[in-house]
Amino acid sequence: MSTAFSGRPSADDLLVLLAVGRSGRFVTAAEELGLNHTTISRRIAGLEQTLGGRVLTRVTGGWELTDLGREALAAAEAVESAVKSLAADADGNRLLEGVVRISATDGFSAYIAAPAAARVRRDHPNVAVEIVATTRRASQHRSGLDLEIVVGEPQVRRATATQLADYRLGLYGSSEYLREHDAPATVEDLAGYPLVYFIDSMLRVDDLDLASGFVPGMRESVTSTNVFVHVEATRASAGLGLLPCFMADRHPDLVRVLADSVAVTLGYWLVARAETLRRPEVAAVVAAIRSVLDEQRGTLLGRE
């Protein structure tokens, strides 16, 4: 049901709400708008007085929109769209600008998000893309982030979750390591080999945790929270690495073993607020990510 506003809100106050609603943080909104924290607080307070209710509620790590805030945000988006429609190039195309912040796993950040960001920058030089490389579950409160790329289907609220693509983990050893140690012939043989993978006690992604069940009995060798460390430790003959195929297959010195028996298919998922996805600069980044994924879909699943 629509809420009846008790006054006419200021366009400036609405744009402040838009910045806070998207980032979840006063500090981030202040940086984006070139204002100080006190001004942001004052404008939000003024907007709430005009509308006759709270537009933001405090959550862990930031702020979330209330029902009234989401209604006001729709008006704020209309104001922003009207303002941005005045900025166009010589051909009449809208000029996109702003900062898009992405959180993604290490491999996705390097091989998918980075080239996608470069494409956006070529087409829209006034759009900056910030990539935070981390492997974790989707946040329940996306303060300071526009897009999250996670492994496995997330359980989130007040956000949309969309599967982007599948990728595959395989078991690899370096050519040198396999010359010194016979390659395992069966899954049962793996009990005699050291495993290069994530630090078990620090792994916060259920699907990645379950993936290690495909290599039963292996003892830990070099472990890390960073998948690039897994790749390089495997190349340095630390043991057999359970690696993303799209990363390992780039190195001719890595040889896949037990390809028919150890093949773990996982999914990349995109998580974002619905209002964030409506921003043209965010939509441009998502489109570029999808384009890169389409081009690499075969690579993501590994060489046959």
mmCIF file of N, CA, C and O in Angstrom, residues 21-69:
data_model
loop_
_atom_site.group_PDB
_atom_site.id
_atom_site.type_symbol
_atom_site.label_atom_id
_atom_site.label_comp_id
_atom_site.label_asym_id
_atom_site.label_seq_id
_atom_site.Cartn_x
_atom_site.Cartn_y
_atom_site.Cartn_z
ATOM 1 N N GLY A 21 20.960 4.842 0.651
ATOM 2 C CA GLY A 21 20.250 3.590 0.426
ATOM 3 C C GLY A 21 21.043 2.615 -0.414
ATOM 4 O O GLY A 21 20.984 1.405 -0.201
ATOM 5 N N ARG A 22 21.819 3.120 -1.352
ATOM 6 C CA ARG A 22 22.599 2.239 -2.219
ATOM 7 C C ARG A 22 23.843 1.705 -1.533
ATOM 8 O O ARG A 22 24.237 0.560 -1.737
ATOM 9 N N SER A 23 24.478 2.531 -0.743
ATOM 10 C CA SER A 23 25.740 2.120 -0.113
ATOM 11 C C SER A 23 25.536 1.538 1.274
ATOM 12 O O SER A 23 26.349 0.749 1.747
ATOM 13 N N GLY A 24 24.452 1.949 1.948
ATOM 14 C CA GLY A 24 24.224 1.492 3.307
ATOM 15 C C GLY A 24 25.060 2.215 4.344
ATOM 16 O O GLY A 24 25.034 1.867 5.518
ATOM 17 N N ARG A 25 25.790 3.250 3.916
ATOM 18 C CA ARG A 25 26.703 3.938 4.837
ATOM 19 C C ARG A 25 26.666 5.440 4.601
ATOM 20 O O ARG A 25 26.726 5.897 3.455
ATOM 21 N N PHE A 26 26.625 6.210 5.697
ATOM 22 C CA PHE A 26 26.666 7.664 5.589
ATOM 23 C C PHE A 26 28.012 8.133 5.036
ATOM 24 O O PHE A 26 28.076 9.059 4.225
ATOM 25 N N VAL A 27 29.084 7.507 5.490
ATOM 26 C CA VAL A 27 30.430 7.935 5.078
ATOM 27 C C VAL A 27 30.609 7.766 3.575
ATOM 28 O O VAL A 27 31.125 8.660 2.879
ATOM 29 N N THR A 28 30.180 6.625 3.039
ATOM 30 C CA THR A 28 30.303 6.372 1.605
ATOM 31 C C THR A 28 29.461 7.350 0.809
ATOM 32 O O THR A 28 29.890 7.886 -0.220
ATOM 33 N N ALA A 29 28.235 7.611 1.293
ATOM 34 C CA ALA A 29 27.366 8.573 0.617
ATOM 35 C C ALA A 29 27.977 9.969 0.635
ATOM 36 O O ALA A 29 27.908 10.709 -0.358
ATOM 37 N N ALA A 30 28.581 10.331 1.764
ATOM 38 C CA ALA A 30 29.215 11.647 1.878
ATOM 39 C C ALA A 30 30.347 11.793 0.877
ATOM 40 O O ALA A 30 30.493 12.835 0.212
ATOM 41 N N GLU A 31 31.163 10.748 0.729
ATOM 42 C CA GLU A 31 32.272 10.782 -0.230
ATOM 43 C C GLU A 31 31.740 10.913 -1.658
ATOM 44 O O GLU A 31 32.273 11.667 -2.471
ATOM 45 N N GLU A 32 30.686 10.166 -1.964
ATOM 46 C CA GLU A 32 30.121 10.182 -3.315
ATOM 47 C C GLU A 32 29.551 11.548 -3.673
ATOM 48 O O GLU A 32 29.696 12.039 -4.801
ATOM 49 N N LEU A 33 28.908 12.197 -2.694
ATOM 50 C CA LEU A 33 28.222 13.455 -2.956
ATOM 51 C C LEU A 33 29.078 14.687 -2.666
ATOM 52 O O LEU A 33 28.652 15.816 -2.949
ATOM 53 N N GLY A 34 30.262 14.477 -2.081
ATOM 54 C CA GLY A 34 31.111 15.619 -1.748
ATOM 55 C C GLY A 34 30.587 16.411 -0.567
ATOM 56 O O GLY A 34 30.801 17.631 -0.472
ATOM 57 N N LEU A 35 29.898 15.736 0.355
ATOM 58 C CA LEU A 35 29.363 16.368 1.554
ATOM 59 C C LEU A 35 30.046 15.783 2.779
ATOM 60 O O LEU A 35 30.767 14.787 2.684
ATOM 61 N N ASN A 36 29.815 16.386 3.947
ATOM 62 C CA ASN A 36 30.347 15.796 5.167
ATOM 63 C C ASN A 36 29.269 14.958 5.854
ATOM 64 O O ASN A 36 28.076 15.041 5.533
ATOM 65 N N HIS A 37 29.708 14.157 6.817
ATOM 66 C CA HIS A 37 28.815 13.230 7.501
ATOM 67 C C HIS A 37 27.665 13.970 8.185
ATOM 68 O O HIS A 37 26.507 13.522 8.165
ATOM 69 N N THR A 38 27.957 15.131 8.761
ATOM 70 C CA THR A 38 26.935 15.907 9.465
ATOM 71 C C THR A 38 25.838 16.368 8.516
ATOM 72 O O THR A 38 24.642 16.315 8.846
ATOM 73 N N THR A 39 26.237 16.791 7.318
ATOM 74 C CA THR A 39 25.249 17.237 6.328
ATOM 75 C C THR A 39 24.362 16.083 5.891
ATOM 76 O O THR A 39 23.147 16.249 5.724
ATOM 77 N N ILE A 40 24.961 14.917 5.702
ATOM 78 C CA ILE A 40 24.172 13.734 5.333
ATOM 79 C C ILE A 40 23.130 13.453 6.418
ATOM 80 O O ILE A 40 21.941 13.245 6.124
ATOM 81 N N SER A 41 23.560 13.443 7.672
ATOM 82 C CA SER A 41 22.646 13.171 8.789
ATOM 83 C C SER A 41 21.528 14.209 8.839
ATOM 84 O O SER A 41 20.353 13.881 9.065
ATOM 85 N N ARG A 42 21.891 15.481 8.635
ATOM 86 C CA ARG A 42 20.908 16.554 8.713
ATOM 87 C C ARG A 42 19.868 16.427 7.591
ATOM 88 O O ARG A 42 18.673 16.629 7.817
ATOM 89 N N ARG A 43 20.332 16.071 6.393
ATOM 90 C CA ARG A 43 19.400 15.952 5.267
ATOM 91 C C ARG A 43 18.464 14.744 5.455
ATOM 92 O O ARG A 43 17.279 14.819 5.107
ATOM 93 N N ILE A 44 18.984 13.662 5.973
ATOM 94 C CA ILE A 44 18.133 12.495 6.224
ATOM 95 C C ILE A 44 17.101 12.839 7.296
ATOM 96 O O ILE A 44 15.909 12.500 7.177
ATOM 97 N N ALA A 45 17.534 13.543 8.342
ATOM 98 C CA ALA A 45 16.602 13.948 9.399
ATOM 99 C C ALA A 45 15.524 14.874 8.835
ATOM 100 O O ALA A 45 14.334 14.756 9.179
ATOM 101 N N GLY A 46 15.918 15.792 7.958
ATOM 102 C CA GLY A 46 14.958 16.696 7.344
ATOM 103 C C GLY A 46 13.963 15.957 6.474
ATOM 104 O O GLY A 46 12.763 16.270 6.460
ATOM 105 N N LEU A 47 14.461 14.971 5.739
ATOM 106 C CA LEU A 47 13.574 14.176 4.879
ATOM 107 C C LEU A 47 12.565 13.404 5.724
ATOM 108 O O LEU A 47 11.381 13.329 5.391
ATOM 109 N N GLU A 48 13.037 12.820 6.824
ATOM 110 C CA GLU A 48 12.140 12.062 7.694
ATOM 111 C C GLU A 48 11.079 12.965 8.321
ATOM 112 O O GLU A 48 9.917 12.563 8.465
ATOM 113 N N GLN A 49 11.474 14.184 8.655
ATOM 114 C CA GLN A 49 10.494 15.124 9.206
ATOM 115 C C GLN A 49 9.436 15.475 8.157
ATOM 116 O O GLN A 49 8.242 15.533 8.448
ATOM 117 N N THR A 50 9.883 15.678 6.927
ATOM 118 C CA THR A 50 8.953 16.013 5.854
ATOM 119 C C THR A 50 7.992 14.867 5.560
ATOM 120 O O THR A 50 6.797 15.084 5.350
ATOM 121 N N LEU A 51 8.524 13.654 5.553
ATOM 122 C CA LEU A 51 7.707 12.490 5.187
ATOM 123 C C LEU A 51 6.907 11.936 6.365
ATOM 124 O O LEU A 51 6.023 11.111 6.177
ATOM 125 N N GLY A 52 7.287 12.354 7.563
ATOM 126 C CA GLY A 52 6.539 11.911 8.728
ATOM 127 C C GLY A 52 6.856 10.506 9.185
ATOM 128 O O GLY A 52 5.985 9.809 9.731
ATOM 129 N N GLY A 53 8.085 10.055 8.966
ATOM 130 C CA GLY A 53 8.463 8.714 9.413
ATOM 131 C C GLY A 53 9.915 8.414 9.110
ATOM 132 O O GLY A 53 10.604 9.171 8.418
ATOM 133 N N ARG A 54 10.377 7.291 9.631
ATOM 134 C CA ARG A 54 11.767 6.881 9.419
ATOM 135 C C ARG A 54 11.946 6.337 8.011
ATOM 136 O O ARG A 54 11.121 5.551 7.525
ATOM 137 N N VAL A 55 13.052 6.735 7.358
ATOM 138 C CA VAL A 55 13.369 6.204 6.032
ATOM 139 C C VAL A 55 14.533 5.222 6.084
ATOM 140 O O VAL A 55 14.762 4.473 5.140
ATOM 141 N N LEU A 56 15.264 5.228 7.200
ATOM 142 C CA LEU A 56 16.401 4.330 7.372
ATOM 143 C C LEU A 56 16.342 3.683 8.746
ATOM 144 O O LEU A 56 15.851 4.282 9.704
ATOM 145 N N THR A 57 16.841 2.462 8.819
ATOM 146 C CA THR A 57 16.958 1.783 10.100
ATOM 147 C C THR A 57 18.373 1.244 10.243
ATOM 148 O O THR A 57 18.982 0.788 9.266
ATOM 149 N N ARG A 58 18.910 1.315 11.450
ATOM 150 C CA ARG A 58 20.285 0.875 11.706
ATOM 151 C C ARG A 58 20.357 -0.651 11.690
ATOM 152 O O ARG A 58 19.528 -1.336 12.280
ATOM 153 N N VAL A 59 21.348 -1.191 10.969
ATOM 154 C CA VAL A 59 21.634 -2.622 10.950
ATOM 155 C C VAL A 59 23.126 -2.795 11.197
ATOM 156 O O VAL A 59 23.877 -1.818 11.238
ATOM 157 N N THR A 60 23.547 -4.028 11.347
ATOM 158 C CA THR A 60 24.960 -4.294 11.565
ATOM 159 C C THR A 60 25.789 -3.769 10.398
ATOM 160 O O THR A 60 25.580 -4.157 9.252
ATOM 161 N N GLY A 61 26.683 -2.848 10.675
ATOM 162 C CA GLY A 61 27.591 -2.348 9.652
ATOM 163 C C GLY A 61 27.051 -1.223 8.796
ATOM 164 O O GLY A 61 27.740 -0.776 7.876
ATOM 165 N N GLY A 62 25.827 -0.740 9.081
ATOM 166 C CA GLY A 62 25.335 0.337 8.226
ATOM 167 C C GLY A 62 23.852 0.605 8.405
ATOM 168 O O GLY A 62 23.312 0.492 9.502
ATOM 169 N N TRP A 63 23.195 0.931 7.286
ATOM 170 C CA TRP A 63 21.794 1.322 7.303
ATOM 171 C C TRP A 63 21.032 0.586 6.208
ATOM 172 O O TRP A 63 21.585 0.293 5.158
ATOM 173 N N GLU A 64 19.744 0.320 6.485
ATOM 174 C CA GLU A 64 18.856 -0.247 5.474
ATOM 175 C C GLU A 64 17.610 0.617 5.361
ATOM 176 O O GLU A 64 17.202 1.280 6.325
ATOM 177 N N LEU A 65 17.000 0.591 4.183
ATOM 178 C CA LEU A 65 15.782 1.356 3.954
ATOM 179 C C LEU A 65 14.588 0.726 4.680
ATOM 180 O O LEU A 65 14.460 -0.497 4.723
ATOM 181 N N THR A 66 13.736 1.575 5.238
ATOM 182 C CA THR A 66 12.451 1.117 5.747
ATOM 183 C C THR A 66 11.470 1.028 4.572
ATOM 184 O O THR A 66 11.814 1.373 3.433
ATOM 185 N N ASP A 67 10.262 0.589 4.841
ATOM 186 C CA ASP A 67 9.248 0.563 3.777
ATOM 187 C C ASP A 67 9.009 1.968 3.234
ATOM 188 O O ASP A 67 8.899 2.169 2.010
ATOM 189 N N LEU A 68 8.939 2.949 4.131
ATOM 190 C CA LEU A 68 8.774 4.327 3.698
ATOM 191 C C LEU A 68 9.989 4.783 2.895
ATOM 192 O O LEU A 68 9.863 5.484 1.879
ATOM 193 N N GLY A 69 11.167 4.365 3.348
ATOM 194 C CA GLY A 69 12.393 4.723 2.642
ATOM 195 C C GLY A 69 12.431 4.174 1.233
ATOM 196 O O GLY A 69 12.890 4.843 0.293
#
